[in-house]
Coordinates of C-alpha atoms and ligand atoms in Angstrom, one line a residue:
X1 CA 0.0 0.0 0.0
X2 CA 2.0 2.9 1.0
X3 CA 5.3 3.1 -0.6
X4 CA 4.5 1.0 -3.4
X5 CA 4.8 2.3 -6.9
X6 CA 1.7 0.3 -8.4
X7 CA -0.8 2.9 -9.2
X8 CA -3.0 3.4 -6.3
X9 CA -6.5 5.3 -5.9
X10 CA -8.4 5.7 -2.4
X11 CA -12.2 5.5 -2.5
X12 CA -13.7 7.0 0.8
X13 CA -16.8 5.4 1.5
X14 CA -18.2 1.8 0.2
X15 CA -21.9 2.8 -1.0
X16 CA -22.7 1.5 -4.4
X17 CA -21.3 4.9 -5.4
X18 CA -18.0 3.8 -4.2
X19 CA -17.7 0.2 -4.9
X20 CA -19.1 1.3 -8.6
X21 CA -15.9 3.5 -8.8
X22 CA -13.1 1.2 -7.2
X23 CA -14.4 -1.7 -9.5
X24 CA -13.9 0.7 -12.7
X25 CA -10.6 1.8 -11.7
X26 CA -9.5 -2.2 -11.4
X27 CA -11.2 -2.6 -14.6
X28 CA -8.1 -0.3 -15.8
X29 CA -5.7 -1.8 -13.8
X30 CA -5.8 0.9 -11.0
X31 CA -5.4 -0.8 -7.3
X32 CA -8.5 0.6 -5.3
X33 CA -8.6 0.8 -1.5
X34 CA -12.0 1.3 -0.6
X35 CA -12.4 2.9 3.0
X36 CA -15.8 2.7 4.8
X37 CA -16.8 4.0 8.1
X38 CA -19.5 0.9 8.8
X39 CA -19.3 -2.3 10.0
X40 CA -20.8 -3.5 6.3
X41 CA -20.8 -2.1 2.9
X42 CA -23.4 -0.9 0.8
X43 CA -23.9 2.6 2.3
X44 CA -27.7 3.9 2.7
X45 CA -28.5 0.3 0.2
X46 CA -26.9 -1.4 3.4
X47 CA -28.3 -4.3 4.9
X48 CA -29.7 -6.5 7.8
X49 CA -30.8 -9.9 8.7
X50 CA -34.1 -11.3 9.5
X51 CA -34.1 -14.8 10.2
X52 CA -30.7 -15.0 8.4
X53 CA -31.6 -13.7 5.7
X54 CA -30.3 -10.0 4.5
X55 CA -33.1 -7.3 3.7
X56 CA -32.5 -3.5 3.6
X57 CA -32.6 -1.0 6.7
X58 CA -34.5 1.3 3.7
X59 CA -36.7 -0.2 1.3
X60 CA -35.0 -0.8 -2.1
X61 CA -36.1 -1.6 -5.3
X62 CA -35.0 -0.8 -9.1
X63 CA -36.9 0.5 -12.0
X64 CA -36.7 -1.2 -15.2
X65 CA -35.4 1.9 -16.5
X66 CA -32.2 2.2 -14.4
X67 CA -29.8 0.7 -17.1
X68 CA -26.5 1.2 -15.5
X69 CA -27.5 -0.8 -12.7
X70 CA -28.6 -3.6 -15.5
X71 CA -25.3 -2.9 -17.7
X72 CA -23.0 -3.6 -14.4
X73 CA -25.0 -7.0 -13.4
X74 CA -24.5 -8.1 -16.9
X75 CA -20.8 -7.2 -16.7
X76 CA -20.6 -9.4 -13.0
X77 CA -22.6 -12.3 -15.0
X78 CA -25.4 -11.9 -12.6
X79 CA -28.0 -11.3 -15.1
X80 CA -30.0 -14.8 -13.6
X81 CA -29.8 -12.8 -10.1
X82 CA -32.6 -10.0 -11.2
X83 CA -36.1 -10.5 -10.5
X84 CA -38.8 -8.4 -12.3
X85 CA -42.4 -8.5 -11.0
X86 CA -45.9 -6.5 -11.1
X87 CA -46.5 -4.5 -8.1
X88 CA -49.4 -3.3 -7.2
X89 CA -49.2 0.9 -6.1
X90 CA -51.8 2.0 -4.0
X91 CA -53.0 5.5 -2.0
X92 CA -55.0 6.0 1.2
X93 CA -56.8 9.4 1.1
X94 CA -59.5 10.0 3.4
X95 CA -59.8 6.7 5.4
X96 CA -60.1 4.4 2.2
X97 CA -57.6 2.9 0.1
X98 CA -57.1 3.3 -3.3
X99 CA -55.5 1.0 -6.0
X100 CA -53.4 2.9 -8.5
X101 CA -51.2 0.6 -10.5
X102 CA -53.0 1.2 -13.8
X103 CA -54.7 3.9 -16.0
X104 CA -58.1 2.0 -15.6
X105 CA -57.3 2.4 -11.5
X106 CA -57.0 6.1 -12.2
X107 CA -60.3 6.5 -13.9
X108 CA -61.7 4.5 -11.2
X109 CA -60.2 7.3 -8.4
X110 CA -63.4 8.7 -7.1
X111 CA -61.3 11.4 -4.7
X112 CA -61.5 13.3 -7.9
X113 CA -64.8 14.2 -10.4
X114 CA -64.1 12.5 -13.2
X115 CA -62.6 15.8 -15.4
X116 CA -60.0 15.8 -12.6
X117 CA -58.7 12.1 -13.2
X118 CA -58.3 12.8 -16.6
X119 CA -56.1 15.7 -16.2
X120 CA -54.6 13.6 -13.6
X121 CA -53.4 11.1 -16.2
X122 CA -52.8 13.6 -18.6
X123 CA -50.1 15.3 -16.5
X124 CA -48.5 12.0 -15.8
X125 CA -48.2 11.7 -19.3
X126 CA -47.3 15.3 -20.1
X127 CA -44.7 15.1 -17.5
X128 CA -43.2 12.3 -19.1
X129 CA -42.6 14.4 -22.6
X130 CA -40.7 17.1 -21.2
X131 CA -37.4 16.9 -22.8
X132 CA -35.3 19.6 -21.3
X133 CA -35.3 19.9 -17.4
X134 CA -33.8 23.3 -17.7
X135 CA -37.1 24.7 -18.9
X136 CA -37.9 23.3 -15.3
X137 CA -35.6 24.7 -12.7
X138 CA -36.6 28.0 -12.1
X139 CA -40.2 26.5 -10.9
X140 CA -41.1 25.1 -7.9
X141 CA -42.9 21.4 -8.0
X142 CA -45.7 23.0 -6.4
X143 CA -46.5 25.8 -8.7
X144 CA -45.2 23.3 -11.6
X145 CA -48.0 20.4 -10.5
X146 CA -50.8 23.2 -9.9
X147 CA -50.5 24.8 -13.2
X148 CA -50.6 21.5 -15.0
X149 CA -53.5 19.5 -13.3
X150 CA -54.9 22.1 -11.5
X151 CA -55.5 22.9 -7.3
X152 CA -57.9 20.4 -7.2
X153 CA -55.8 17.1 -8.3
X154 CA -53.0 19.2 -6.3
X155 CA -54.3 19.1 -3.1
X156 CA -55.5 15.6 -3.1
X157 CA -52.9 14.1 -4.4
X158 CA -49.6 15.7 -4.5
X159 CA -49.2 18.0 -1.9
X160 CA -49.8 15.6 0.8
X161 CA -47.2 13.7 -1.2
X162 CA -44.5 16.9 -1.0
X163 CA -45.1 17.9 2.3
X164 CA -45.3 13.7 3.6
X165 CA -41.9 13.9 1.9
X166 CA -40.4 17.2 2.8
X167 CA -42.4 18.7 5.5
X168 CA -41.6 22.3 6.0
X169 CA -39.4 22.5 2.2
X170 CA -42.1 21.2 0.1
X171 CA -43.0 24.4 -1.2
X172 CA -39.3 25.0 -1.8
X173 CA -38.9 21.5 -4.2
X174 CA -37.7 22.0 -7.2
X175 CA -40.4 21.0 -10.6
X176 CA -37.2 18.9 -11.9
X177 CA -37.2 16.6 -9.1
X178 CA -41.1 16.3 -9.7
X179 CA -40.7 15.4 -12.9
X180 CA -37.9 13.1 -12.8
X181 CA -40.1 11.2 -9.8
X182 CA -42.9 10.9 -12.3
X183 CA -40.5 10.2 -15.6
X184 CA -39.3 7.2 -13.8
X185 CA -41.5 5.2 -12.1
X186 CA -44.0 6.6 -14.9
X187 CA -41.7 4.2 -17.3
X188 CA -41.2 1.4 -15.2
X189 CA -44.0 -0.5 -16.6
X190 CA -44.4 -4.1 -18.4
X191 CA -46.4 -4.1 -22.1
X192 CA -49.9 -4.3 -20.4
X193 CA -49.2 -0.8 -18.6
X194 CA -48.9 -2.4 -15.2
X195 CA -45.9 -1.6 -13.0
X196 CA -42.8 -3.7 -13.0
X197 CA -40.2 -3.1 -10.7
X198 CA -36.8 -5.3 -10.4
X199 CA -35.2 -6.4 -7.1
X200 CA -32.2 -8.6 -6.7
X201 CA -32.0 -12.5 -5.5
X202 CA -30.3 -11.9 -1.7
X203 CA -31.2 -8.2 -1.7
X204 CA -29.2 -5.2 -2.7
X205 CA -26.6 -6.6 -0.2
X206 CA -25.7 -9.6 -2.6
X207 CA -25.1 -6.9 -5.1
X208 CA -22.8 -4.8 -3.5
X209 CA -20.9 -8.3 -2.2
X210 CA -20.1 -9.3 -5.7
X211 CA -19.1 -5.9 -6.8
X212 CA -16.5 -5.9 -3.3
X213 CA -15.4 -9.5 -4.4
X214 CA -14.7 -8.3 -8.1
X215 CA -12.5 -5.5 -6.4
X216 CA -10.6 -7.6 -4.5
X217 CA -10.2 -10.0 -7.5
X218 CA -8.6 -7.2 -9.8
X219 CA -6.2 -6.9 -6.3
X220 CA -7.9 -4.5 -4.5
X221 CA -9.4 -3.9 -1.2
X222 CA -12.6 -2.8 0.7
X223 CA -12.0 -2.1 4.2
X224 CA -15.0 -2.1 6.8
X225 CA -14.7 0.3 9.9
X226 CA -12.2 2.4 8.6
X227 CA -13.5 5.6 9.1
X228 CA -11.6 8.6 6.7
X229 CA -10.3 11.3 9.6
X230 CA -8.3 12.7 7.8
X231 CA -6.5 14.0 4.5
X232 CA -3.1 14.2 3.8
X233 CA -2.1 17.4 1.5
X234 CA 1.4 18.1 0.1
X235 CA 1.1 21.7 -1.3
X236 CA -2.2 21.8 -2.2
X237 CA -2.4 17.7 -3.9
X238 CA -4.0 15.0 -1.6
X239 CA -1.3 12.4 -1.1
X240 CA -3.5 9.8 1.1
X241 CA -5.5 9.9 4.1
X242 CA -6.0 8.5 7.7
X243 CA -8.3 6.0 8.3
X244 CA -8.6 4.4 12.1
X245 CA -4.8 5.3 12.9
X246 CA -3.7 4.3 9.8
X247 CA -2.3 5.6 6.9
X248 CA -2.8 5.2 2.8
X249 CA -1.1 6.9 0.6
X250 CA -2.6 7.2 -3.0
X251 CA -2.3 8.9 -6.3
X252 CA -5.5 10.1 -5.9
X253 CA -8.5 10.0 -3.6
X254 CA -12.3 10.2 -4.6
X255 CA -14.5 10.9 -2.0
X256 CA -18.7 9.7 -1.7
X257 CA -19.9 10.6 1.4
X258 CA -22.3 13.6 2.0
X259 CA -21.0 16.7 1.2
X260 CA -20.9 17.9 5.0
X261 CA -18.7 15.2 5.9
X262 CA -16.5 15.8 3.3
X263 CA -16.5 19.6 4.5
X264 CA -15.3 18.7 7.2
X265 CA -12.2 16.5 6.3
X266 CA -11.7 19.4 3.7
X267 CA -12.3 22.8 6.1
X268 CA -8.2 22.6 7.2
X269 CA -7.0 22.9 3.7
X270 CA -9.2 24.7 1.5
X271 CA -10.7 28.6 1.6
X272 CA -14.1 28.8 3.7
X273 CA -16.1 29.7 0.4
X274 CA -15.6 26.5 -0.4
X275 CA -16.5 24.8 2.7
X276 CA -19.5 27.4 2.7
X277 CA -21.0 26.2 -0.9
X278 CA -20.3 22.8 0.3
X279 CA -22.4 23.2 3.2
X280 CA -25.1 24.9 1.5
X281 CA -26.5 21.9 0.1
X282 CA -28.8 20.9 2.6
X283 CA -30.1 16.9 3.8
X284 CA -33.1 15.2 4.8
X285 CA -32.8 12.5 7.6
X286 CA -34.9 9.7 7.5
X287 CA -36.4 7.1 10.1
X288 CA -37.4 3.9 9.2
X289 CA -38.9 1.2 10.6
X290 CA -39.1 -2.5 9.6
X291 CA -41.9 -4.4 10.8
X292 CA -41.7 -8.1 11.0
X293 CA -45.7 -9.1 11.4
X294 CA -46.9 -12.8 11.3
X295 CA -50.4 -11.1 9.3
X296 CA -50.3 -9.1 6.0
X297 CA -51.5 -5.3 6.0
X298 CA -52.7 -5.7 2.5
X299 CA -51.7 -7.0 -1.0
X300 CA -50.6 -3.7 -2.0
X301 CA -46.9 -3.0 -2.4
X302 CA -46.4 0.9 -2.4
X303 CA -49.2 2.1 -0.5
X304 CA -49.3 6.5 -0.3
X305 CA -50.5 7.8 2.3
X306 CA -52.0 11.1 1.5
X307 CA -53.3 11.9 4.9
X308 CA -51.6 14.9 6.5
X309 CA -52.7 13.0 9.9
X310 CA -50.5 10.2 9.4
X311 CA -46.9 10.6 10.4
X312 CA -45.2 8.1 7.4
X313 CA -45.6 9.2 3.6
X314 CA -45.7 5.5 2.9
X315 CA -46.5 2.2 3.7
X316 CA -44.0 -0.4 1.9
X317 CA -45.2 -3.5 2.4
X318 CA -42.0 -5.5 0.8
X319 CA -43.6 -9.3 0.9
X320 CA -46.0 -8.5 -2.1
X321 CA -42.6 -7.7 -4.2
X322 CA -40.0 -10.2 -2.9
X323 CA -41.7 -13.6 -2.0
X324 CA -43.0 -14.1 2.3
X325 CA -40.7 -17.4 1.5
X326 CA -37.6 -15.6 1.5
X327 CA -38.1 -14.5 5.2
X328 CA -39.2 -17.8 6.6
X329 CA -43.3 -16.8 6.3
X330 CA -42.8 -13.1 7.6
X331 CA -44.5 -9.7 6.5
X332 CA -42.1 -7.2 6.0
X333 CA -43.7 -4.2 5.9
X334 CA -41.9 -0.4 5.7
X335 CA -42.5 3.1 7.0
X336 CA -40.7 5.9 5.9
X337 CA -40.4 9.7 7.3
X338 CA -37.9 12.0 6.1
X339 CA -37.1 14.5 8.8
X340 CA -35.1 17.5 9.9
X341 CA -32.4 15.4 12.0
X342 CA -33.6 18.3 14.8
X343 CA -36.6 16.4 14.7
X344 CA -38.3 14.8 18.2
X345 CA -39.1 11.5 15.7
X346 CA -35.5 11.0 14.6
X347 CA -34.5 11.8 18.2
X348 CA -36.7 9.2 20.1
X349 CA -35.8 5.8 21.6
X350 CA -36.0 2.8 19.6
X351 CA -38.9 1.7 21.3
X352 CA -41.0 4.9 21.1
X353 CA -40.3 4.7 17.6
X354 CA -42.1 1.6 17.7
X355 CA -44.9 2.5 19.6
X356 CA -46.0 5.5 17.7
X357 CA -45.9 3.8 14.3
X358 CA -47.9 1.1 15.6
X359 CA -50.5 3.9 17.0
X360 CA -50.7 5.3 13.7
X361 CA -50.8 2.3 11.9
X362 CA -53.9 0.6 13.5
X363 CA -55.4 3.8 12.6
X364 CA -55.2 2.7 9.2
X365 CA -55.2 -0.9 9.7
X366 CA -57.7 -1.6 12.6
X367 CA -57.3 -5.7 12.3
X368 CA -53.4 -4.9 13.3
X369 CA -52.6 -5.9 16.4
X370 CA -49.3 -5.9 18.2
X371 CA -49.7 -9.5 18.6
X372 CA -49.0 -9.4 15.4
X373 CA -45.4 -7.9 15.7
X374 CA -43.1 -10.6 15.9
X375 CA -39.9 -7.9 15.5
X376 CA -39.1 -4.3 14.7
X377 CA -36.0 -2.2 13.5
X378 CA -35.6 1.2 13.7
X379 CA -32.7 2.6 11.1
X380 CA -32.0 6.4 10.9
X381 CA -29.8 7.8 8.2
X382 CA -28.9 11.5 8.6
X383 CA -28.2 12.9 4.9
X384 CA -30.7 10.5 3.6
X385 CA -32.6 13.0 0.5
X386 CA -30.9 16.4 -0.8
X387 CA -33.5 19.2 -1.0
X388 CA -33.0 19.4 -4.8
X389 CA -34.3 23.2 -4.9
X390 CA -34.9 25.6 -7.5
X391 CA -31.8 26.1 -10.1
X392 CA -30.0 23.5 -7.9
X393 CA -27.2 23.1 -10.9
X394 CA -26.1 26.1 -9.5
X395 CA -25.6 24.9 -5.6
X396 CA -24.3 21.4 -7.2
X397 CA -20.3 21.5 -6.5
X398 CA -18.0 20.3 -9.4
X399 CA -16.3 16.8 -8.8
X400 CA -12.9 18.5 -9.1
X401 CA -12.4 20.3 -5.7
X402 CA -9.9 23.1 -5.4
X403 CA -7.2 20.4 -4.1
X404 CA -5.6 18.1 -6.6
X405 CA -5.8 14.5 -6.9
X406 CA -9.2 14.9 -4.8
X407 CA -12.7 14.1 -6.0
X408 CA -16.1 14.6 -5.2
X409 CA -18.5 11.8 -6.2
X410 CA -21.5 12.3 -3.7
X411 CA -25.3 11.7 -3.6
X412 CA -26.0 15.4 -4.1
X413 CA -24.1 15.7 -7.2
X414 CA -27.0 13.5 -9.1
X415 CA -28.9 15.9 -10.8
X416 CA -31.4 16.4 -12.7
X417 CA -32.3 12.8 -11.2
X418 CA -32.9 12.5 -8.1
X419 CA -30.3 10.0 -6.0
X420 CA -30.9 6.1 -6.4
X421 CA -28.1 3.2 -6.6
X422 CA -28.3 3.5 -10.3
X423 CA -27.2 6.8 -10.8
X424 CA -24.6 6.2 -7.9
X425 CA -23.5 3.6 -10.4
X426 CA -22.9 5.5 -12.8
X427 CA -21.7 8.4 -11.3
X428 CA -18.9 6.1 -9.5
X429 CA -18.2 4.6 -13.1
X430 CA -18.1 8.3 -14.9
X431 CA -15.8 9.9 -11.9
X432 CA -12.8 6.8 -12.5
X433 CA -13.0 7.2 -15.4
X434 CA -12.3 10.9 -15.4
X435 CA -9.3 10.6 -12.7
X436 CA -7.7 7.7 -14.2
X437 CA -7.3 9.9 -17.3
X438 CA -6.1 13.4 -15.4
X439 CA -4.1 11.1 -13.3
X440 CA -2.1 8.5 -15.2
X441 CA -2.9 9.4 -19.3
X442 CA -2.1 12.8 -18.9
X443 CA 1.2 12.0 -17.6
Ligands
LIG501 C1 -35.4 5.6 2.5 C2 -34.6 5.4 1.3 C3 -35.1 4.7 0.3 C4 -34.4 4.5 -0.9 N1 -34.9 3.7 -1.9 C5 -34.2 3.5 -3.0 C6 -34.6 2.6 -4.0 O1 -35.7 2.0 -3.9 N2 -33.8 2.3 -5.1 C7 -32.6 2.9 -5.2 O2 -31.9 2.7 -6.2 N3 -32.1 3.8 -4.3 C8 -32.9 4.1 -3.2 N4 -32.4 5.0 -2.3 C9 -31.2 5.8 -2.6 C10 -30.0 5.0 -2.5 O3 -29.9 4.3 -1.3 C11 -28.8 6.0 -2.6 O4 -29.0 6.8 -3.6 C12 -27.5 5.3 -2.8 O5 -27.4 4.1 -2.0 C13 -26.4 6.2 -2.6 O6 -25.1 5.6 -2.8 P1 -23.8 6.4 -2.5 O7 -22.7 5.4 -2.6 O8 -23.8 7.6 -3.4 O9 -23.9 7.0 -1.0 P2 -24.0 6.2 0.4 O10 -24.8 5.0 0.2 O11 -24.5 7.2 1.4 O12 -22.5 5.8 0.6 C14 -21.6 6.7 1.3 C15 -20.8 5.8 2.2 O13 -19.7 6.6 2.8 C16 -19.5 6.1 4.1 N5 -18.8 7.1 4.9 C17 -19.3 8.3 5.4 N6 -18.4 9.0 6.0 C18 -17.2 8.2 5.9 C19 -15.9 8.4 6.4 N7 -15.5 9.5 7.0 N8 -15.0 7.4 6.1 C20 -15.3 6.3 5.4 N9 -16.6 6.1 5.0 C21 -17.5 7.1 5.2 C22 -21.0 5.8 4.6 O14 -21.0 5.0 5.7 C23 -21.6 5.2 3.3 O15 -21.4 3.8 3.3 C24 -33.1 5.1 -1.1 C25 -32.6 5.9 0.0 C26 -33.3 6.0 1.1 C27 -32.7 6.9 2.2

């Protein structure tokens, strides 16, 4: 490692952003050290086990349409390992639930008269057709949403939707992440119009495992608990950095974490603009909890919830996607709040957690017991969604930093999509790309 003259890159952080970037530089014959801060890899895709078998803290599935996830299982020769099914997307507005898979569901949506579905399904579709985002960034989703489908379809359907997502920022949202929300899972749909989604056989975990093992084949490494506290800088170039005591030297370092971490292993080396426009991005946090029930809620996968009353935007009930077999006969069911990290939620015990969901949730459910609960997990992630807001392109820092050799490759920089393993993929991919030729080829 250090010392040696074989070309050497160090990749902070082992998300699929990460591994995605150390696995292209071995593809080039660049030795990759990847350096993560958890006990396991995988990042916010990370996993844990129920009954032995490995499921994700936060809900994860593909679209059909995320094709640089696709194009790197093909290159691992996992292609056998992807599962594509029908799900069935569903909202509950005013005590009743609502299927909304298909466009005959959406005529059927008796929340809105009649004209109002139809514009409803006309701005989906719409939505889908715009070609430039930039037309896009100067508008807020709100005003963007209202002016297509009118107040009406707005209020029931997505503000509850903004605000259940960003609470206090909704307004703020920019129309581009809208769109790009409705481009997507819009398009991830089978020949009958139903929606497909794609999951993995072993989770997302399984994934990232054979990514790590196809580092360490090309010879290089992926280090758990190795938490990056430090950079080392000769004269303005990163030369390595410090990881739990330890030192690694490197040619060049890319870094994935969220941008306020990375401010802070920057702020002793660069000017405090920098550090400022780093920090100006700001996070969601987000609280989930897994539910392990011996009942099902429902048979719908993605369930809304567009009641302002009810804490969770959504109810992910992840046993009508991956099969109950695969976790010994239990429900797994999600719920997800984004939050403020100042937040009491995000703050709470474990248990308390617990208890208010369940409160909430027999509101909704009233056959749910707590009988029913055989376990429960509470994960918290703290930069967990960017607020993409208006003309964000501008707030989005360049991957090149103002000290050599290092790299930004982070979550926030994914724009105009909005963040998912597929475009971490990708970005991971692009950003070795880029340093292996202003590195080595320009030599
Ligand atoms: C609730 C939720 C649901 C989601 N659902 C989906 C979905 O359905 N499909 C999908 O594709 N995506 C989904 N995503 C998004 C997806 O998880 C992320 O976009 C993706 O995992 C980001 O990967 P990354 O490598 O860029 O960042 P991260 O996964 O955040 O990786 C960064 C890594 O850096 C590590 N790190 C931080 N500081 C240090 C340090 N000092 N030293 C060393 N390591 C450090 C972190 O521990 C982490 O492992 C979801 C996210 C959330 C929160």
């Amino acid at each position: 490692m250090a010392g040696t003259s074989q070309p050497h890159v160090v990749v902070i952080g082992a998300g699929f952003c990460g591994l995605a970037a150390a696995y292209e530089l071995g593809k080039h014959g660049i030795r990759a050290t990847v350096l993560e801060r958890d006990a396991d890899i995988g990042g916010l895709a990370g996993s844990f086990k129920v009954d032995g078998v490995r499921l994700e803290k936060f809900y994860h599935h593909w679209f059909t349409n995320d094709l640089h996830v696709m194009q790197l299982i093909e290159e691992l020769e996992k292609q056998n390992q992807v599962l594509l099914r029908p799900t069935r997307t569903g909202m509950y507005y005013a005590n009743n639930f609502f299927k909304l898979s298909t466009p005959l569901d959406l005529l059927r949506f008796s929340p809105l008269p009649f004209f109002d579905r139809i514009r409803l399904g006309l701005l989906a579709l719409r939505a889908r057709r715009v070609q430039d985002w930039r037309a896009l960034e100067d508008r807020t989703a709100a005003d963007w949403l209202r002016a297509m489908g009118g107040e009406r379809v707005y209020q029931v359907v997505w503000e509850p939707l903004l605000r259940g997502k960003f609470g206090d920022v909704a307004e703020k949202v920019s129309a581009v992440w809208f769109w790009n929300k409705l481009k997507l899972r819009g398009g991830s749909r089978g020949k009958g119009g139903e929606e497909q989604l794609a999951y993995y056989r072993g989770g997302f975990a399984a994934l990232a495992d054979s990514l790590a093992e196809a580092i360490r084949t090309q010879g290089g490494e992926v280090r758990t608990n190795a938490t990056v506290s430090q950079l080392q800088v000769d004269s303005g170039r990163v030369i390595g950095v410090v990881a739990a005591e330890e030192a690694f030297a490197a040619d060049a370092v890319i870094a994935t974490p969220a941008l306020p971490i990375i401010a802070d292993l920057m702020e002793a080396h660069v000017p405090g603009e920098y550090i400022d426009q780093l920090r100006r991005i700001r996070y969601l946090a987000n609280v989930c909890v897994v539910l392990e029930l011996d009942h099902s809620l429902s048979s719908t996968y993605w369930l809304n919830v567009n009641d302002p009353g009810f804490p969770f935007v959504a109810v992910i009930e992840h046993t009508n996607f991956e099969p109950l077999a695969t976790y010994a006969g239990r429900h797994i069911v999600y719920l997800s709040k984004y939050l403020p990290e100042t937040d009491s939620l995000y703050q709470m015990a474990d248990e308390e957690v617990v208890e208010y969901t369940l409160r909430h949730l027999i509101r909704m459910f009233p056959d749910l017991t707590r009988n029913w609960v055989l376990d429960a997990h509470v994960w918290r992630a703290q930069h967990s969604q960017p607020i993409v807001e208006c003309h964000y392109s501008q707030l989005i820092p360049a991957n090149k930093t103002p000290l050599d050799a290092f790299y930004l490759a982070t979550m926030a920089q994914i724009y105009p999509e909005d963040r998912g393993t597929n475009y971490a993929i990708r970005q991971g991919r692009e950003i070795a790309k880029r340093l292996i030729i202003e590195t080595y080829r320009n030599k």
